[in-house]
Short mmCIF file of C-alpha atoms in Angstrom, two decimals:
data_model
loop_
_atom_site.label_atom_id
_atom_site.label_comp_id
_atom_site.label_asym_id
_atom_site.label_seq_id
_atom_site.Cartn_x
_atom_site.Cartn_y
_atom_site.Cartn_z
CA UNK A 1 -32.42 -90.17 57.40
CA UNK A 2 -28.88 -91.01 56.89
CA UNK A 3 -29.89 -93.94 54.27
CA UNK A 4 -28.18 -95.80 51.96
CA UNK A 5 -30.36 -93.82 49.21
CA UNK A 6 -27.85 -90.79 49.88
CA UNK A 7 -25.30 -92.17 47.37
CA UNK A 8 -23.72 -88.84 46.14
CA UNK A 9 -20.16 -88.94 47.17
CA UNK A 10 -20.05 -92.75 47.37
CA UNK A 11 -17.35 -94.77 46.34
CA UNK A 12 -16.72 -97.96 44.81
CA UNK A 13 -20.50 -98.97 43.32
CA UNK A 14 -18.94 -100.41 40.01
CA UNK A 15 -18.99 -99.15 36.40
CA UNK A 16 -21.46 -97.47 34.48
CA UNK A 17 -23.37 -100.05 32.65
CA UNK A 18 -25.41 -97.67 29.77
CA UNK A 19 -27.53 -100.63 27.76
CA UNK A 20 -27.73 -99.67 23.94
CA UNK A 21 -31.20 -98.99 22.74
CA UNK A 22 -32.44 -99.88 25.91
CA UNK A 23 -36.62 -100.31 25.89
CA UNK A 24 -38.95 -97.88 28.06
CA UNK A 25 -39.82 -101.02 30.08
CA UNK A 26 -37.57 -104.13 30.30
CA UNK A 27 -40.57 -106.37 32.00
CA UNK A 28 -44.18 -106.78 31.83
CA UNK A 29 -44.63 -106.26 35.70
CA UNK A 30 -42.54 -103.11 35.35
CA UNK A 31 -45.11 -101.75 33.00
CA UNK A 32 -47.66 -102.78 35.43
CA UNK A 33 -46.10 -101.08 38.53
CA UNK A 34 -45.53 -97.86 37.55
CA UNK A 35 -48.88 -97.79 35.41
CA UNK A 36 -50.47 -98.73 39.27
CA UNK A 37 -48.75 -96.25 41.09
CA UNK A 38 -49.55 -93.62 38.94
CA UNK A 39 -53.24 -94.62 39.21
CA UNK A 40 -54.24 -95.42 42.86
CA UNK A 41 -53.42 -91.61 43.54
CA UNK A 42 -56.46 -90.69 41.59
CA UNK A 43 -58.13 -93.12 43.79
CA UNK A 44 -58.34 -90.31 46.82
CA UNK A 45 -56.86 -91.44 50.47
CA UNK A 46 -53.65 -89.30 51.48
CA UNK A 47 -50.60 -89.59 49.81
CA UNK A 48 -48.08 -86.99 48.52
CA UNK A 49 -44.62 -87.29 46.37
CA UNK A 50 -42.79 -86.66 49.50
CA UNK A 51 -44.13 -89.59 51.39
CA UNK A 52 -43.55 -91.67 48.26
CA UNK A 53 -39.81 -91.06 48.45
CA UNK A 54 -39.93 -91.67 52.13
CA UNK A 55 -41.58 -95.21 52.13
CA UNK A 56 -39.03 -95.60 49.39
CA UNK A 57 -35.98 -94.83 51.51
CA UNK A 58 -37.46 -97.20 54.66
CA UNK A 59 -36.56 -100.06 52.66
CA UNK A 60 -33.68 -102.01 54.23
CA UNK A 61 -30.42 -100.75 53.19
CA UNK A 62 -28.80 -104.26 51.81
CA UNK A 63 -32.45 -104.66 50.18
CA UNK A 64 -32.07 -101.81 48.67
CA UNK A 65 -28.78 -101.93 46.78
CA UNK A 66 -29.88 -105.31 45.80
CA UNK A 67 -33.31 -104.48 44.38
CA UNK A 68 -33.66 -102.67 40.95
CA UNK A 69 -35.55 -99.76 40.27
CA UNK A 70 -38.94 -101.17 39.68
CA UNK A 71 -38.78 -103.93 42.49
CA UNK A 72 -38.37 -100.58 44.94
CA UNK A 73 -42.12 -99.41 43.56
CA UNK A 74 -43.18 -103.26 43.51
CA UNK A 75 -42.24 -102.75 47.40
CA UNK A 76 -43.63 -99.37 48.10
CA UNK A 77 -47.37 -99.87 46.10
CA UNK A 78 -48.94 -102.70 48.44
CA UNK A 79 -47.67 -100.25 51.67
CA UNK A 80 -48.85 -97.41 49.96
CA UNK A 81 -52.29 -98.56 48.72
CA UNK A 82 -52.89 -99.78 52.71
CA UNK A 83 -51.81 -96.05 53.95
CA UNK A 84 -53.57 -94.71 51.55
CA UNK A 85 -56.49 -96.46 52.83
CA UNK A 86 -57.43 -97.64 49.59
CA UNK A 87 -57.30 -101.32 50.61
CA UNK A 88 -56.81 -103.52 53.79
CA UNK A 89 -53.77 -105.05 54.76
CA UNK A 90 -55.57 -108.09 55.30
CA UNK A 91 -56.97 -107.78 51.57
CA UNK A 92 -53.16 -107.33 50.37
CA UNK A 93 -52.30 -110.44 52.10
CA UNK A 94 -55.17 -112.28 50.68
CA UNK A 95 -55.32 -111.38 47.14
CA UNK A 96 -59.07 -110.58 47.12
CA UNK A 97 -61.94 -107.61 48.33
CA UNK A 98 -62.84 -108.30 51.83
CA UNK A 99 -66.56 -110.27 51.82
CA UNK A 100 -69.36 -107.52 51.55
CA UNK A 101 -66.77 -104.64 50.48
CA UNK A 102 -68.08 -102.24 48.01
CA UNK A 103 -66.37 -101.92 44.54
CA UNK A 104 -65.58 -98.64 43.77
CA UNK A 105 -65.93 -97.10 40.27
CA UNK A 106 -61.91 -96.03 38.53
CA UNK A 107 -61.68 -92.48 38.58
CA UNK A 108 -59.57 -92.15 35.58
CA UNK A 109 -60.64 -93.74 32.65
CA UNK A 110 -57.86 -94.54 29.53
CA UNK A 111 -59.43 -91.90 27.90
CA UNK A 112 -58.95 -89.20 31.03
CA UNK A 113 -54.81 -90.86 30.81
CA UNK A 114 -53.66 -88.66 28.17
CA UNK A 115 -54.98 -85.39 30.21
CA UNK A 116 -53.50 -87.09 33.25
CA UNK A 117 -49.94 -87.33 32.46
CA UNK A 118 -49.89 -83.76 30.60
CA UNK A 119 -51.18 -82.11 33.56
CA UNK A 120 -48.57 -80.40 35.98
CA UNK A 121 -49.49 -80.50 39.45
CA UNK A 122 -46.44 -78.05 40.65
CA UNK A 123 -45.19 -77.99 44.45
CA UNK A 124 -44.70 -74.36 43.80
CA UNK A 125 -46.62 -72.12 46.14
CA UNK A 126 -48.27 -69.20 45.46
CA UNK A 127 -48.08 -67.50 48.87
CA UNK A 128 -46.18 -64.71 50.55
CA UNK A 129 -43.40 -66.02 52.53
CA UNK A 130 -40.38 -63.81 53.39
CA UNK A 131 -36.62 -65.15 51.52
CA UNK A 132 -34.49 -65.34 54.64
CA UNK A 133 -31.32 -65.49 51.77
CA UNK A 134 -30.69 -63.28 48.75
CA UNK A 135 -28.74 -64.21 45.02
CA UNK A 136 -25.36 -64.11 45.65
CA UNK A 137 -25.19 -64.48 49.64
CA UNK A 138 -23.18 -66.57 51.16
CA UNK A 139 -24.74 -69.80 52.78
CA UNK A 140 -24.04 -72.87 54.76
CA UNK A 141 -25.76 -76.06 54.36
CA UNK A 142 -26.85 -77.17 58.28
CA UNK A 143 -24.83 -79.37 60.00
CA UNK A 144 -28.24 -81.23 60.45
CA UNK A 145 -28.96 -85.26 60.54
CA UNK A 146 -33.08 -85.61 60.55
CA UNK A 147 -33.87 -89.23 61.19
CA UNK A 148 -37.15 -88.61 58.65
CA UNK A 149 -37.41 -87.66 55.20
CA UNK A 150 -34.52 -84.96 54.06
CA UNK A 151 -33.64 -83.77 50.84
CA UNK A 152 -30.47 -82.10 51.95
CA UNK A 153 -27.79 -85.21 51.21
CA UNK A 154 -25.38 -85.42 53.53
CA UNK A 155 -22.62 -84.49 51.14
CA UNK A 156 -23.06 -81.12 51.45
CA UNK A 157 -24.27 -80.85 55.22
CA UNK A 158 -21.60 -78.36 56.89
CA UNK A 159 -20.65 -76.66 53.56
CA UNK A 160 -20.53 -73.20 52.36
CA UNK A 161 -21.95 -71.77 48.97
CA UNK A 162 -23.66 -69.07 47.33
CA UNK A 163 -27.02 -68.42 46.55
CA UNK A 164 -27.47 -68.86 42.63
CA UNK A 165 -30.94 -68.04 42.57
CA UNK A 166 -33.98 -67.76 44.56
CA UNK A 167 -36.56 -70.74 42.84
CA UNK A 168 -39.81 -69.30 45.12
CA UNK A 169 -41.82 -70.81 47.24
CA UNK A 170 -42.41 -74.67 47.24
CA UNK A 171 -43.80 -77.65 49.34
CA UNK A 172 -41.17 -78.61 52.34
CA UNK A 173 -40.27 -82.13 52.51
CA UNK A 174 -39.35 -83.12 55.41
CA UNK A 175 -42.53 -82.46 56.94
CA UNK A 176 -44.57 -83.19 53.94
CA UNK A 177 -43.52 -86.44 53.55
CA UNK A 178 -45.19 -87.18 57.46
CA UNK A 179 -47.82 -85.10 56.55
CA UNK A 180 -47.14 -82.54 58.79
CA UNK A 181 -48.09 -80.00 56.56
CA UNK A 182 -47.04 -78.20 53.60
CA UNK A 183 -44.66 -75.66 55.59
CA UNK A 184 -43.48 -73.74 52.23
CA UNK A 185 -40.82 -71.66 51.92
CA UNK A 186 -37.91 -70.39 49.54
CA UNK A 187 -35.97 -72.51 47.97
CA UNK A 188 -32.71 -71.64 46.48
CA UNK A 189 -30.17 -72.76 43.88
CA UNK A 190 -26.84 -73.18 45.88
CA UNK A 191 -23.55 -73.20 44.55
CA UNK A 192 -21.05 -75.45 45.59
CA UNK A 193 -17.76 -75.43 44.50
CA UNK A 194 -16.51 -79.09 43.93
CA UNK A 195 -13.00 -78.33 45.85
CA UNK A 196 -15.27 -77.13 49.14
CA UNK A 197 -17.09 -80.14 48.49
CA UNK A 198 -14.36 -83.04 48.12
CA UNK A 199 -11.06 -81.02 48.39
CA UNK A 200 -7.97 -80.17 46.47
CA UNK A 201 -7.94 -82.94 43.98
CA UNK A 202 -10.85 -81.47 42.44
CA UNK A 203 -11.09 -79.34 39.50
CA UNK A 204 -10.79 -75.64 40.21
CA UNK A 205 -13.44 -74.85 37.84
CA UNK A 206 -16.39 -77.34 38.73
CA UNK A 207 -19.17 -76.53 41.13
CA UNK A 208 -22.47 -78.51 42.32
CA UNK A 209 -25.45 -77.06 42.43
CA UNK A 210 -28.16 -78.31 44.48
CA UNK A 211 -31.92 -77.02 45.04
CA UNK A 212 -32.23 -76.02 48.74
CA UNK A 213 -35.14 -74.85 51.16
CA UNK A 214 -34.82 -72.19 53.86
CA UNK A 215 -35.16 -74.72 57.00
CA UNK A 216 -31.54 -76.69 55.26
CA UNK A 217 -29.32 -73.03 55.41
CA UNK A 218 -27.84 -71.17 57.86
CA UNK A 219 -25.75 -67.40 57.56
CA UNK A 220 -21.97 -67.43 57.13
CA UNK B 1 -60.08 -112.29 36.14
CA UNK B 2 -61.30 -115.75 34.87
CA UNK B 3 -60.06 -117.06 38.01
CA UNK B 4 -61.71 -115.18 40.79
CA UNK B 5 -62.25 -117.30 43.05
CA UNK B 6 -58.69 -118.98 42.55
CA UNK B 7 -56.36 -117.05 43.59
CA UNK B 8 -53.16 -118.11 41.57
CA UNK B 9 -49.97 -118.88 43.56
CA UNK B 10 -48.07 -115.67 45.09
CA UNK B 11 -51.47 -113.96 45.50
CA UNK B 12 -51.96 -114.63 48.82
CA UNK B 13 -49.33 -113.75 51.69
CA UNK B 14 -47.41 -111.54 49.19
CA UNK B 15 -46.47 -108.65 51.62
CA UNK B 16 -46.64 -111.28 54.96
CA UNK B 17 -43.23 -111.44 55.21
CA UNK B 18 -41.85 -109.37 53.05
CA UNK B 19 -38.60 -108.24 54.32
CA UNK B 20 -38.13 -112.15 54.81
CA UNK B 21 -38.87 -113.49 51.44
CA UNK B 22 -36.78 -110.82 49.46
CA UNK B 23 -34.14 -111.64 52.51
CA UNK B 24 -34.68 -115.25 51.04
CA UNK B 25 -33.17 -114.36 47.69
CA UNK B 26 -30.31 -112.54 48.60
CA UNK B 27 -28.78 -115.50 48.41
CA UNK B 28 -30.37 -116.47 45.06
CA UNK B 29 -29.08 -114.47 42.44
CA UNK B 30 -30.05 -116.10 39.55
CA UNK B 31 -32.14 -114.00 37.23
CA UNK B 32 -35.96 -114.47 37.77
CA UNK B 33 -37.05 -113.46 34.28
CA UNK B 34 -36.43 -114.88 30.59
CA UNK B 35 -35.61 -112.66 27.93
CA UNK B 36 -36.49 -112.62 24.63
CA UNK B 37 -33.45 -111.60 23.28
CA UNK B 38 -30.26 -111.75 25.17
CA UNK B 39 -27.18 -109.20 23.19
CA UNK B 40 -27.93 -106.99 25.34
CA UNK B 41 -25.34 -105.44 27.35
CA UNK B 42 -27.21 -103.92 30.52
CA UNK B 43 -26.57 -105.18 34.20
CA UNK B 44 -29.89 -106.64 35.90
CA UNK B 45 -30.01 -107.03 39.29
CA UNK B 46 -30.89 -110.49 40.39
CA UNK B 47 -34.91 -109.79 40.85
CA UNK B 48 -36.94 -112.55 42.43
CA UNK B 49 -38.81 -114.49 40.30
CA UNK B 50 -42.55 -113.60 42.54
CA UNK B 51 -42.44 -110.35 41.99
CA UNK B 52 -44.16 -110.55 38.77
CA UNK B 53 -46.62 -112.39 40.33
CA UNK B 54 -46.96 -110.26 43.72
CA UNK B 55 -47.87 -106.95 40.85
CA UNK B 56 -50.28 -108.93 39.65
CA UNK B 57 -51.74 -110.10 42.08
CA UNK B 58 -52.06 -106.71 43.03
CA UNK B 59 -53.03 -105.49 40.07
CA UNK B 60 -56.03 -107.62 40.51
CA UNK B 61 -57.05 -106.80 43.83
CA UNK B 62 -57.61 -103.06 42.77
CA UNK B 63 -58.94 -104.12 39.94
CA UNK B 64 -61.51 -105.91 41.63
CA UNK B 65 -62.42 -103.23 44.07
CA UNK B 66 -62.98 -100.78 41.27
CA UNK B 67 -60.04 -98.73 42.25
CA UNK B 68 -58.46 -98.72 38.37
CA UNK B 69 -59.12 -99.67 35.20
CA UNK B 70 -57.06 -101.95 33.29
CA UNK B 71 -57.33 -99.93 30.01
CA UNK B 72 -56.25 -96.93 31.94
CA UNK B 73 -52.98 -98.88 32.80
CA UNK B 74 -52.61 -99.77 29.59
CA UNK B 75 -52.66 -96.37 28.56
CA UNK B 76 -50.40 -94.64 30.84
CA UNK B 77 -47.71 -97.61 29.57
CA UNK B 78 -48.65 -96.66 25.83
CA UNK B 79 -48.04 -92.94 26.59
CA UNK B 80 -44.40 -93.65 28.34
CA UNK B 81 -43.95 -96.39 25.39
CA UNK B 82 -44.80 -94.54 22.17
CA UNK B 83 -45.74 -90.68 23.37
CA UNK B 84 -43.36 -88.90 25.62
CA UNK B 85 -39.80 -89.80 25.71
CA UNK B 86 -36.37 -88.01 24.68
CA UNK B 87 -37.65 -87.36 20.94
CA UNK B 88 -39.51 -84.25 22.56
CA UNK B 89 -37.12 -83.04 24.22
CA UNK B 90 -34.56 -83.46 21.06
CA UNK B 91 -37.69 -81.09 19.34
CA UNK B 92 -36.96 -78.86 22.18
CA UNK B 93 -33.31 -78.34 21.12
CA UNK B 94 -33.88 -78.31 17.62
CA UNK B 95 -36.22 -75.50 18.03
CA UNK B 96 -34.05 -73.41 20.17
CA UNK B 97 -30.99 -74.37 17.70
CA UNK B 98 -32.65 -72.46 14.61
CA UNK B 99 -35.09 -69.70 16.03
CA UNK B 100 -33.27 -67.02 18.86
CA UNK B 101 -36.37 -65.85 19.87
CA UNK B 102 -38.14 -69.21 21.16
CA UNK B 103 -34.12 -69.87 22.95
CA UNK B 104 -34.38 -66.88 24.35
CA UNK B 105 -38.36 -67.61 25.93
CA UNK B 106 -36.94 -71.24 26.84
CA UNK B 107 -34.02 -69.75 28.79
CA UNK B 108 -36.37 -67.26 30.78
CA UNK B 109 -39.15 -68.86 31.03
CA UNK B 110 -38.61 -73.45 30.27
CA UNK B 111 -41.85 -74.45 31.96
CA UNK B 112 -43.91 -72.45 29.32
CA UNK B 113 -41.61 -72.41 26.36
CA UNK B 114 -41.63 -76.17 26.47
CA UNK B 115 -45.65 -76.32 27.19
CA UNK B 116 -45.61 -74.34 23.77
CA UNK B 117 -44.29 -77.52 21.73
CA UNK B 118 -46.77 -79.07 23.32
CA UNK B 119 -44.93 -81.10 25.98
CA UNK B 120 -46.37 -80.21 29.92
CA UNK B 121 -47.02 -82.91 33.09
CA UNK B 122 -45.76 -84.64 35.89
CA UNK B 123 -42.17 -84.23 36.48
CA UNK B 124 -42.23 -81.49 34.03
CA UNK B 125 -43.90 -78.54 36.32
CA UNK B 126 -40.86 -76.25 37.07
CA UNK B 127 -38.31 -76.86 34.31
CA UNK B 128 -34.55 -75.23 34.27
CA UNK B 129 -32.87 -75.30 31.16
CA UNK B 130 -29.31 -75.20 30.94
CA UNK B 131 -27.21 -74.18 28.02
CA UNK B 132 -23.97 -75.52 27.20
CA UNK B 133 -21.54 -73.44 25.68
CA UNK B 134 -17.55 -74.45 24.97
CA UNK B 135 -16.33 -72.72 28.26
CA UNK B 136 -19.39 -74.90 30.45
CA UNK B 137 -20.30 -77.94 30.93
CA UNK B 138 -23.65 -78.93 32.77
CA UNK B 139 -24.31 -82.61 33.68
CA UNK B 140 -27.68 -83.54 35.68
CA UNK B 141 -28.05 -86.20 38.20
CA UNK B 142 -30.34 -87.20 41.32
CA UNK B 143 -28.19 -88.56 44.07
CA UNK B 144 -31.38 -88.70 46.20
CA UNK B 145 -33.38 -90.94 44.04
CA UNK B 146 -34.53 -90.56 40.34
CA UNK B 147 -35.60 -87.21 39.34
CA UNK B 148 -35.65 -86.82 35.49
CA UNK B 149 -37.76 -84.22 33.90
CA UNK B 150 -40.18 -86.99 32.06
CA UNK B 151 -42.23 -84.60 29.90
CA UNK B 152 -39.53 -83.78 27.81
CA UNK B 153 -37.23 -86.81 28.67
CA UNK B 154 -39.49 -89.68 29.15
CA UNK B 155 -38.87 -92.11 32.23
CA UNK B 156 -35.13 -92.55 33.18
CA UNK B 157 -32.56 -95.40 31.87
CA UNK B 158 -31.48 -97.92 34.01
CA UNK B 159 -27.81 -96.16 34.21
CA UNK B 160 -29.35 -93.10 35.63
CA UNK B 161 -31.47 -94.50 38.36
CA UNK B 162 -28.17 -96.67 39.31
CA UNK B 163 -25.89 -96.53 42.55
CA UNK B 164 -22.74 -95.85 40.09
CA UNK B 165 -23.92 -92.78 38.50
CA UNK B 166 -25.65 -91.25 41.53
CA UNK B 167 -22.77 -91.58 43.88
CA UNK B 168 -20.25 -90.42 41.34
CA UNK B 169 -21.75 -87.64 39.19
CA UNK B 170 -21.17 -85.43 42.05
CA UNK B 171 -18.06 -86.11 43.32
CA UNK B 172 -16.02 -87.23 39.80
CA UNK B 173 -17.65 -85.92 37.01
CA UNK B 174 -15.37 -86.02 34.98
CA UNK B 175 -14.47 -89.57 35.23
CA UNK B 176 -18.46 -90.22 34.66
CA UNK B 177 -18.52 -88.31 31.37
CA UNK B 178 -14.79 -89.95 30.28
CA UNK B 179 -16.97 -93.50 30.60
CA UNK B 180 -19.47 -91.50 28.14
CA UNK B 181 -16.60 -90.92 25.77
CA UNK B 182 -16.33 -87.45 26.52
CA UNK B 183 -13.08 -85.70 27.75
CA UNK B 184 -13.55 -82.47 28.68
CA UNK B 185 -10.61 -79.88 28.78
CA UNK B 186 -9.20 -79.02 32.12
CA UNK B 187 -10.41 -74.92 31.37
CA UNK B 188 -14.01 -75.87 30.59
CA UNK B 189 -16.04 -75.44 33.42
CA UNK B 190 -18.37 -78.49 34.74
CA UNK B 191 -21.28 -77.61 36.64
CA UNK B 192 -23.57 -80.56 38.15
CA UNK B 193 -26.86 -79.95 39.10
CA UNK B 194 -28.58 -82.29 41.46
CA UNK B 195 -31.94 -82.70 41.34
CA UNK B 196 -32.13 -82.51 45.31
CA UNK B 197 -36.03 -80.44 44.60
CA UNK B 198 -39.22 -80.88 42.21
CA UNK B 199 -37.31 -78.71 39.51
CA UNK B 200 -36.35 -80.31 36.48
CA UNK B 201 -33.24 -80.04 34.43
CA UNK B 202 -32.58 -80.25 30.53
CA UNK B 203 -29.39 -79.61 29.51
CA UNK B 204 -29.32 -77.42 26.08
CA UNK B 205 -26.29 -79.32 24.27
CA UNK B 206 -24.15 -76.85 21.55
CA UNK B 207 -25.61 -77.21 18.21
CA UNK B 208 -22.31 -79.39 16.53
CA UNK B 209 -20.32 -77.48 13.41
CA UNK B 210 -21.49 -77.94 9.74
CA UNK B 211 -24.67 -78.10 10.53
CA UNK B 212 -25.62 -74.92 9.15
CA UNK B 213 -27.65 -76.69 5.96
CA UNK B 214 -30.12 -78.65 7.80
CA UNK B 215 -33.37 -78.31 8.93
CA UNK B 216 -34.99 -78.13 12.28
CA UNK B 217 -36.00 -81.58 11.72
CA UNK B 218 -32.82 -83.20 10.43
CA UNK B 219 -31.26 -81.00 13.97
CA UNK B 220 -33.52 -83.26 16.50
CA UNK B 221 -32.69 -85.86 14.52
CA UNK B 222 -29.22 -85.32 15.87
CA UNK B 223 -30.14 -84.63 19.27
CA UNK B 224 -29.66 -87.88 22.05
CA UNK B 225 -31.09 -88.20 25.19
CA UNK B 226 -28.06 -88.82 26.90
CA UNK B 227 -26.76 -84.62 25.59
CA UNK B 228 -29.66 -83.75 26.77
CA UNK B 229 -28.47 -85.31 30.42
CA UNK B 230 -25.03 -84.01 30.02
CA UNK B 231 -23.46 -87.18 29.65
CA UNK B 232 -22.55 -86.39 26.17
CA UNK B 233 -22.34 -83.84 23.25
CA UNK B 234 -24.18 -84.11 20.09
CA UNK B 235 -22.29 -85.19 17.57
CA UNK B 236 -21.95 -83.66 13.78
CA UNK B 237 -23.89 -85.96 11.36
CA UNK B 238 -20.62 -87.07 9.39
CA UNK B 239 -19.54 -88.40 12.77
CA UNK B 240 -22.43 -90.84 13.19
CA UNK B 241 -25.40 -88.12 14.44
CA UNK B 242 -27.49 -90.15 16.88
CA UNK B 243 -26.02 -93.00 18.80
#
């Protein structure tokens, strides 16, 4: 989706503002947002980081340059929870169980957290799936504009690198975030240069490098 | 909840509407919180003042249906509070600084090198290290969103989940790292790395001259979050060390 989340290459969105010493947590219901949404996916119901990012980017673009970081989760978590099927929307909208619902039992106790957060739950695949590209070919990012979730920004759609490296196999977003399966497949470190990027005015020297799937590149 | 059966205000109706009440204070942008302390220097956008209550009211729905456990939330805040943040990653550094062998395993292999320090988990589970050297440069960013390798890192400041640094760490690097005090040479080679997939970046910083007498302690000591984004390079302790 050609969102307002695709912000590389965007101009004019004000200084850097880096706050001195700033705390883990600048608000109570900050703590209590991410602490949720890191939770309610131990609570089972069908969710994946994909589809996270994508409920994320279907918030409405002037809402989301307004909101900050943690209002953006405060959105997503009561339209996750519902898709997850964890609650009702009618119970969101209320405040309280439904009359007669069960009450579950938390999966994850405080003293399971520690094991939680320390565990890695990798999108790398361990399956046989044929590199279409090789380190050190030439590529082309697709001239493609999915109205769904992408992780190919539209900065360098149309644009010519090299592969860098070949990463292995990992979870596809775009359809993973739908939950249209898994669909793995290479992905590769691209090199950009910066001038193929945005031109003669930049630097000679720089380069971008950005992680890309199979499905996003095309020959030269 | 002492107050069950009363809801409190802003528990019911909070995502009714939704798009309409945050449309509602657009045009309100006073802050909706109080701070304790108020030097600070960092730029808040205007946040209405519910949604404190519309997380806890939520909060206390799953609560109620046995779907988490409030001292489990407690904890994963105390482990992102007081556990893992950019002081592991600064061990990381200091480690690779004094022994070539571990630098080595961390430049071939992150993921487990780092999970040998002790330091493994979400946003952590394919790590990339990249060394800085005085020819190049590396600077990470997500454009996309917010990806930040926390295991080593912690969770993100405010500047790096921000529309300013995503949209121009990509296109005018340079410029970014200039507003980080840092002015690179026109020969030294700056490479950005966006964190478009679920690999992580840390950026090995140069270990800074005259450092030669101190120990692998005293080294993370020197070692900032921010040179382990890119943003910056560690400085020599007579210049000030950690900022």
């Amino acid at each position: 989706m050609n969102g307002v989340h695709d912000m590389g290459g965007m101009q004019d969105m004000g200084p850097l503002v880096p706050e001195k010493d700033e705390p883990v947590f600048h608000e109570e219901w900050e703590r209590r947002v991410y602490a949720l949404t890191r939770l309610v996916r131990a609570g089972g119901g069908r969710w994946n980081i994909d589809a996270g990012r994508y409920e994320i980017e279907r918030i409405p673009p002037a809402e989301y340059l307004r909101m900050s970081y943690y209002e953006r989760w405060a959105w997503r978590l009561p339209i996750q929870v519902v898709k997850m099927g964890l609650v009702t929307q009618v119970e969101v909208e209320s405040g309280t169980p439904a009359p007669g619902s069960t009450k579950a039992t938390p999966q994850l106790t405080a003293a399971r957290v520690p094991a939680m957060v320390a565990t890695r739950v990798s999108t790398k695949r361990d399956v046989n799936v044929k590199a279409t590209f090789k380190r050190g070919q030439r590529v082309r990012a697709r001239n493609m504009h999915p109205t769904g979730h992408t992780r190919l920004p539209r900065y360098a759609r149309g644009k010519a690198g090299a592969v860098a490296e070949d990463r292995g196999v990992f979870v596809f977003p775009d359809t993973n975030a739908e939950f249209l399966g898994e669909k793995p497949q290479h992905l590769y470190s691209v090199r950009f240069t910066a001038r193929e990027l945005w031109g003669d005015r930049a630097s000679p020297r720089d380069s971008v490098y950005l992680d890309l799937w199979d499905d996003y590149l095309e020959r030269v | 909840m002492a107050n069950d059966k009363k809801p409190p205000v802003g528990r019911r109706g909070f995502l009714k509407d939704a798009a309409a009440t945050a449309a509602a204070f657009v045009a309100e942008p006073a802050h909706g919180h109080a701070h304790a302390h108020h030097d600070h220097d960092h730029q808040h956008q205007a946040v209405p003042p519910d949604v404190a209550l519309r997380v806890k009211a939520l909060e206390s729905l799953l609560v109620e249906k046995g779907l988490v456990d409030r001292a489990a939330l407690d904890a994963v805040v105390d482990s992102y509070e007081t556990k893992i943040g950019p002081r592991n990653g600064a061990r990381v550094v200091a480690r690779a600084w004094v022994d070539a062998a571990y630098k080595k395993r961390l430049l071939a292999d992150p993921t487990t090198a780092i999970a040998e320090l002790g330091y493994s988990g979400g946003q952590g589970e394919d790590m990339v290290v990249l060394e800085n050297s005085p020819k190049t440069h590396n600077l990470v960013v997500c454009t996309l969103c917010s990806c930040y390798p926390w295991p080593v890192l912690g969770l993100p400041p405010v500047w790096y989940k921000s529309a300013p640094y995503r949209s121009r760490a990509v296109i005018d690097p340079r410029g970014v790292l200039r507003e980080f005090g840092l002015e690179l040479p026109e020969d030294v080679e700056v490479r950005v790395w966006d964190s478009t997939a679920e690999v992580r970046y840390l950026v090995l910083p140069e270990r800074p001259a005259g450092t030669d007498h101190l120990s692998e302690e005293a080294l993370a000591a020197l070692v900032t979050r921010d040179s382990m984004i890119g943003v910056t390079k560690v400085l020599p302790p007579q210049a000030g060390g950690r900022a």
